mmCIF file of C-alpha atoms in Angstrom:
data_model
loop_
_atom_site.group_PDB
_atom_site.id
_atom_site.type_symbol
_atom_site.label_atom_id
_atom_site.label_comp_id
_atom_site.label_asym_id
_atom_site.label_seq_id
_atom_site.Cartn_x
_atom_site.Cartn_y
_atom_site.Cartn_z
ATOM 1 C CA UNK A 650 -66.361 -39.276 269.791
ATOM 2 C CA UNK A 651 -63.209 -40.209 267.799
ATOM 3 C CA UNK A 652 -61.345 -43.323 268.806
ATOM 4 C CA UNK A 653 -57.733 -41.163 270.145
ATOM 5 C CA UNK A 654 -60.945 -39.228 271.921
ATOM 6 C CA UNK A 655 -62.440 -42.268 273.925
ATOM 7 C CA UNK A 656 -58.776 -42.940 274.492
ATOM 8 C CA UNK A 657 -58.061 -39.621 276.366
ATOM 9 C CA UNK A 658 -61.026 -39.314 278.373
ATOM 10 C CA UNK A 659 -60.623 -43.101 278.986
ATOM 11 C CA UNK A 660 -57.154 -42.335 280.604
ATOM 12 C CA UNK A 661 -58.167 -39.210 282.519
ATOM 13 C CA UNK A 662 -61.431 -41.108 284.133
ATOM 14 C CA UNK A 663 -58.252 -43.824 285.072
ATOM 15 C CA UNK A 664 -56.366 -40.825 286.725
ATOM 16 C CA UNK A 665 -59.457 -39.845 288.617
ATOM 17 C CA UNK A 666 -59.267 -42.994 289.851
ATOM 18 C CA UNK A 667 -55.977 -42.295 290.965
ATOM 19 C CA UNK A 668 -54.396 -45.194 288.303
ATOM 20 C CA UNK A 669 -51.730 -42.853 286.626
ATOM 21 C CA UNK A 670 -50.228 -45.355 284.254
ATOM 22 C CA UNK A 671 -52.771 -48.322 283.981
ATOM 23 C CA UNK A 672 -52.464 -51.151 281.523
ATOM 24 C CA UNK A 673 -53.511 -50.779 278.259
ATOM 25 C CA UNK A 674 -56.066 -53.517 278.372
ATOM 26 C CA UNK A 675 -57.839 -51.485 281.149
ATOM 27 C CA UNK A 676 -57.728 -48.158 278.846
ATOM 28 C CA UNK A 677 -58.679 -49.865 275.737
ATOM 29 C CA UNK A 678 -62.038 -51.592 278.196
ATOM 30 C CA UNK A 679 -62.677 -47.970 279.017
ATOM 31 C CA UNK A 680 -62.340 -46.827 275.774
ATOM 32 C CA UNK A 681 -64.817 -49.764 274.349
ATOM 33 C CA UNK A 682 -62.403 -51.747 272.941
ATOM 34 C CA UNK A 683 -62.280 -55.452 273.296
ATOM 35 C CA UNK A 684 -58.873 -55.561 272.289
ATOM 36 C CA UNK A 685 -55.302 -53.928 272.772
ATOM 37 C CA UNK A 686 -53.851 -55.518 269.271
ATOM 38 C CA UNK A 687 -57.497 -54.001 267.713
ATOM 39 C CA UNK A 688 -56.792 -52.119 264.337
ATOM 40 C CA UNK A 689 -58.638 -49.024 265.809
ATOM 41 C CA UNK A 690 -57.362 -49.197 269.013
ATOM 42 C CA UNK A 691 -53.734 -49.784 267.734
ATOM 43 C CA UNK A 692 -54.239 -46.308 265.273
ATOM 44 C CA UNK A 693 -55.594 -44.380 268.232
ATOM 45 C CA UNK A 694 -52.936 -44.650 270.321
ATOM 46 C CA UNK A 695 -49.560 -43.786 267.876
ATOM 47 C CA UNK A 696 -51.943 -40.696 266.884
ATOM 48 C CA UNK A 697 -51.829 -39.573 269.975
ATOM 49 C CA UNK A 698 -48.362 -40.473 270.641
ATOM 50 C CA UNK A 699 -47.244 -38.773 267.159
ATOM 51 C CA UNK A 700 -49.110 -35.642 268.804
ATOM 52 C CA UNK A 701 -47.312 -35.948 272.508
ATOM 53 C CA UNK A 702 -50.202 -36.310 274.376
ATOM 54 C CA UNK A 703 -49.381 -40.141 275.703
ATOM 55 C CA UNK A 704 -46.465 -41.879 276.952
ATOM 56 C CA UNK A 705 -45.215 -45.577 277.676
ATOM 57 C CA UNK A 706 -44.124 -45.982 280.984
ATOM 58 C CA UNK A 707 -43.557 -49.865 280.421
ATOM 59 C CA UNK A 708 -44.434 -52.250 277.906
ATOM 60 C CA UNK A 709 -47.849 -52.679 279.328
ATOM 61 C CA UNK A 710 -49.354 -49.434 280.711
ATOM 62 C CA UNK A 711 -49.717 -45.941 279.349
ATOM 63 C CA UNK A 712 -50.895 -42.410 280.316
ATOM 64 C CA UNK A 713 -51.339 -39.152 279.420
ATOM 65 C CA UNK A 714 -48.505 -36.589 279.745
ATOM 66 C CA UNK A 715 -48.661 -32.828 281.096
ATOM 67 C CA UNK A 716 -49.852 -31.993 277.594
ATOM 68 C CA UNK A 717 -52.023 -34.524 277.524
ATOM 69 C CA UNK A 718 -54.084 -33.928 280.982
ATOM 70 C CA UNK A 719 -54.366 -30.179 279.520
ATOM 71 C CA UNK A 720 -55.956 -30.660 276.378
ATOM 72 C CA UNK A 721 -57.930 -32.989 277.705
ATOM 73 C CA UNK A 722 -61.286 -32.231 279.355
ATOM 74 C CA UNK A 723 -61.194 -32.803 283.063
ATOM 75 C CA UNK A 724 -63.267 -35.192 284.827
ATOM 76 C CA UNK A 725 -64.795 -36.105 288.322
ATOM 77 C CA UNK A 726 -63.178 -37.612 290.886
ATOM 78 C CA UNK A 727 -64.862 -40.496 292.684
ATOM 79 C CA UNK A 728 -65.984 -39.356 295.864
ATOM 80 C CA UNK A 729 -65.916 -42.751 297.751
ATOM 81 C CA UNK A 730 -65.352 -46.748 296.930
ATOM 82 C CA UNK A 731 -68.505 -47.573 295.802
ATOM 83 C CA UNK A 732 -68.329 -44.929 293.655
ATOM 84 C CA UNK A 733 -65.074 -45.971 291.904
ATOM 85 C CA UNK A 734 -66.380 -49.545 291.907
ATOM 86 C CA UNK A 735 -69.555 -48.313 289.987
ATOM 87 C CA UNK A 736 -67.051 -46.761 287.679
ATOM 88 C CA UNK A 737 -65.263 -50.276 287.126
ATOM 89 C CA UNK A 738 -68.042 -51.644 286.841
ATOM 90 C CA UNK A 739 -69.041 -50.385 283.537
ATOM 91 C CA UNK A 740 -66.298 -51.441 281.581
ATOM 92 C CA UNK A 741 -67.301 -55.117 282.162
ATOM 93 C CA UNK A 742 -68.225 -57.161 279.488
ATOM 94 C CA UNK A 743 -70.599 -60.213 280.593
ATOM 95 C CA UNK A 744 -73.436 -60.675 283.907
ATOM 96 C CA UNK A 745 -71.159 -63.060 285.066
ATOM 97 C CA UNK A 746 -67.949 -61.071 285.519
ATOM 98 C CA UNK A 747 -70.221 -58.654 286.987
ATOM 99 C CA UNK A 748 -71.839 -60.870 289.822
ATOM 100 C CA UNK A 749 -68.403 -61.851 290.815
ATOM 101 C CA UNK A 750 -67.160 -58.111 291.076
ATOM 102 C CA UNK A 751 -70.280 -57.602 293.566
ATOM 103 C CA UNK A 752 -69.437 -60.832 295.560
ATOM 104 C CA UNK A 753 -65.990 -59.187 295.962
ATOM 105 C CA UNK A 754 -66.649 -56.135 296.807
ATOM 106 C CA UNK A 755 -66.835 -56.425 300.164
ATOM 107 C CA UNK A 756 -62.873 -55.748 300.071
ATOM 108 C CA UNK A 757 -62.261 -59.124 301.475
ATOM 109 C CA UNK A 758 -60.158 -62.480 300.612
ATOM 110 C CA UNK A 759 -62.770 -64.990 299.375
ATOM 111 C CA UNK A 760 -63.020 -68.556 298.948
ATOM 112 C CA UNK A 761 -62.746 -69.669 295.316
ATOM 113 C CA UNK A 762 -65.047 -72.767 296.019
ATOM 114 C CA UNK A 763 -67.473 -70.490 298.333
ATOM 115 C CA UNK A 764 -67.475 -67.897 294.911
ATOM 116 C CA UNK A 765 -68.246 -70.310 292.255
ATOM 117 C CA UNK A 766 -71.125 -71.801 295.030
ATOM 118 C CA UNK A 767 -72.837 -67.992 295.417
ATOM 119 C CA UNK A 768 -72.646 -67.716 291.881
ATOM 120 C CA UNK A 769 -74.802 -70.758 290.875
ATOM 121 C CA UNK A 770 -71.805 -73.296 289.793
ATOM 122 C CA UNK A 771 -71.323 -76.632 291.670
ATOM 123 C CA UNK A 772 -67.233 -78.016 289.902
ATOM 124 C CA UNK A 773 -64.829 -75.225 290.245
ATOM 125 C CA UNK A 774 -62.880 -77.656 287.326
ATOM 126 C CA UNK A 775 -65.416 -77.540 284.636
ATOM 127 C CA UNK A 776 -67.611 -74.316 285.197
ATOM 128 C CA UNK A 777 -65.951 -72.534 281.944
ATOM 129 C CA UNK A 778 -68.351 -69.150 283.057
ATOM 130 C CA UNK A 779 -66.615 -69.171 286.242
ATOM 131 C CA UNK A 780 -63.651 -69.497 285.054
ATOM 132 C CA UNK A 781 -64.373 -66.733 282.226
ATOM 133 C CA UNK A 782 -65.500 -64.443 284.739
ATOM 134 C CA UNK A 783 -62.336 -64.969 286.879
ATOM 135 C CA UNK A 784 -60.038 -64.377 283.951
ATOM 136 C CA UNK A 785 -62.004 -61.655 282.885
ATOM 137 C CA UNK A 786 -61.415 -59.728 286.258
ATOM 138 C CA UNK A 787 -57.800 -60.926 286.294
ATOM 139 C CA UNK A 788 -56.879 -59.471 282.873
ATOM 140 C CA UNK A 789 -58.074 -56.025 283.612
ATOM 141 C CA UNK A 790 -56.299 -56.510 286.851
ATOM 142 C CA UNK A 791 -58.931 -56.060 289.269
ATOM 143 C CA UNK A 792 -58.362 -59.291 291.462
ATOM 144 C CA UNK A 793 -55.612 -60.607 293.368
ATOM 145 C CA UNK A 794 -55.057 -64.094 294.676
ATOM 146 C CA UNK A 795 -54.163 -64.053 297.905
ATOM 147 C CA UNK A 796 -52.990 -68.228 297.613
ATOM 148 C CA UNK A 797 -54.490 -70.813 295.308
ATOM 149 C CA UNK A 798 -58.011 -70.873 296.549
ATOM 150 C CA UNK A 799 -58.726 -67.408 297.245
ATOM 151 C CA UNK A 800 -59.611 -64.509 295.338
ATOM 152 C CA UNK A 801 -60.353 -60.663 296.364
ATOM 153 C CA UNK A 802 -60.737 -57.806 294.662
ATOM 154 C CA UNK A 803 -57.219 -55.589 293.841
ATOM 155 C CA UNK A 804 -56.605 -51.911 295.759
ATOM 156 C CA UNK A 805 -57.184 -50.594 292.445
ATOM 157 C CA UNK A 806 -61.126 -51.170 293.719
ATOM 158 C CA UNK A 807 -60.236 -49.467 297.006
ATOM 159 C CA UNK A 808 -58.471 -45.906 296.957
ATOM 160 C CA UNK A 809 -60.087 -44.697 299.862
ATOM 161 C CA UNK A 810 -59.223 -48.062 301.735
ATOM 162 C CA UNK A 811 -61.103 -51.640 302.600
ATOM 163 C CA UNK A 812 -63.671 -51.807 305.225
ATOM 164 C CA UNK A 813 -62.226 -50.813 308.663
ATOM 165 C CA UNK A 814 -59.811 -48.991 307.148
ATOM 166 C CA UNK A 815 -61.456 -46.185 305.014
ATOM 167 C CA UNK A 816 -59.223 -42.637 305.063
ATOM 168 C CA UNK A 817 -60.414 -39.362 303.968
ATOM 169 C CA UNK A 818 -58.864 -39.302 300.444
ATOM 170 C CA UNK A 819 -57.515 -41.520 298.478
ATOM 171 C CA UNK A 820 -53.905 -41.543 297.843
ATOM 172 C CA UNK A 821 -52.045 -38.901 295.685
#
């Protein structure tokens, strides 16, 4: 498929996941790229801007407009959270970024210190694929940091709620 392609279905897979107008980094993940300043990436997107099937909400996010969502093909919706967590899953780039996503998917605040420790590293201050995998999570926006020495995974990971608190359907 075409790059403005990958871009659309990237974005309706994010609305399935009930993230209307997610960042750019997380649609250009989706959509395989590495990279939101990318040449092809970049080219994509003002095609399909130029053709009114995307908008800017802000500076950092996009979506697909009405026309948008109707020309493109429709997609499934994620019946539960470990369903949309297998979905967010795939967009990750490295094993280590991955185990981390697993150790937080419990829904729960975690220790930074106890994380690095399940993981295999030993100095929170020098453990660069820690610290990698951490900042990989953060940039697609898929943690939050409760204070400075815990991390847990962001609602984004949740729609149908954490554990003890799972509803029905996610929100609108």
């Amino acid at each position: 498929r075409s790059g403005h392609e990958k871009i659309c279905d990237s974005l309706m897979e994010l609305h399935a996941l009930h993230i209307p107008d997610p960042p750019r980094i997380q649609v250009a993940f989706f959509s395989g790229y590495s990279n939101i300043k990318s040449t092809g990436f970049v080219k994509a997107c003002c095609r399909l801007k130029k053709e009114g099937l995307i908008d800017y909400p802000s500076k950092k996010t996009m979506r697909l407009n009405e026309y948008g969502v109707k020309r493109s093909p429709a997609v499934d919706t994620p019946i539960d959270n470990t369903a949309v967590q297998a979905h967010l899953r795939v967009i990750l780039k490295g094993k280590r970024a991955d185990q981390m996503f697993a150790i937080l998917s419990d829904g729960v605040e975690h220790p930074r210190q106890a994380v690095a420790t399940t993981m295999g590293y030993t100095n929170l201050v020098k453990s660069t694929g820690f610290v990698k995998a951490l900042s990989t999570l953060g940039g697609l926006g898929f943690t939050i940091y409760p204070d400075t020495t815990t991390v847990q995974l962001a609602d984004i990971a949740f729609p149908y709620g954490r554990a003890n608190h799972e509803v029905a359907a996610p929100p609108p």
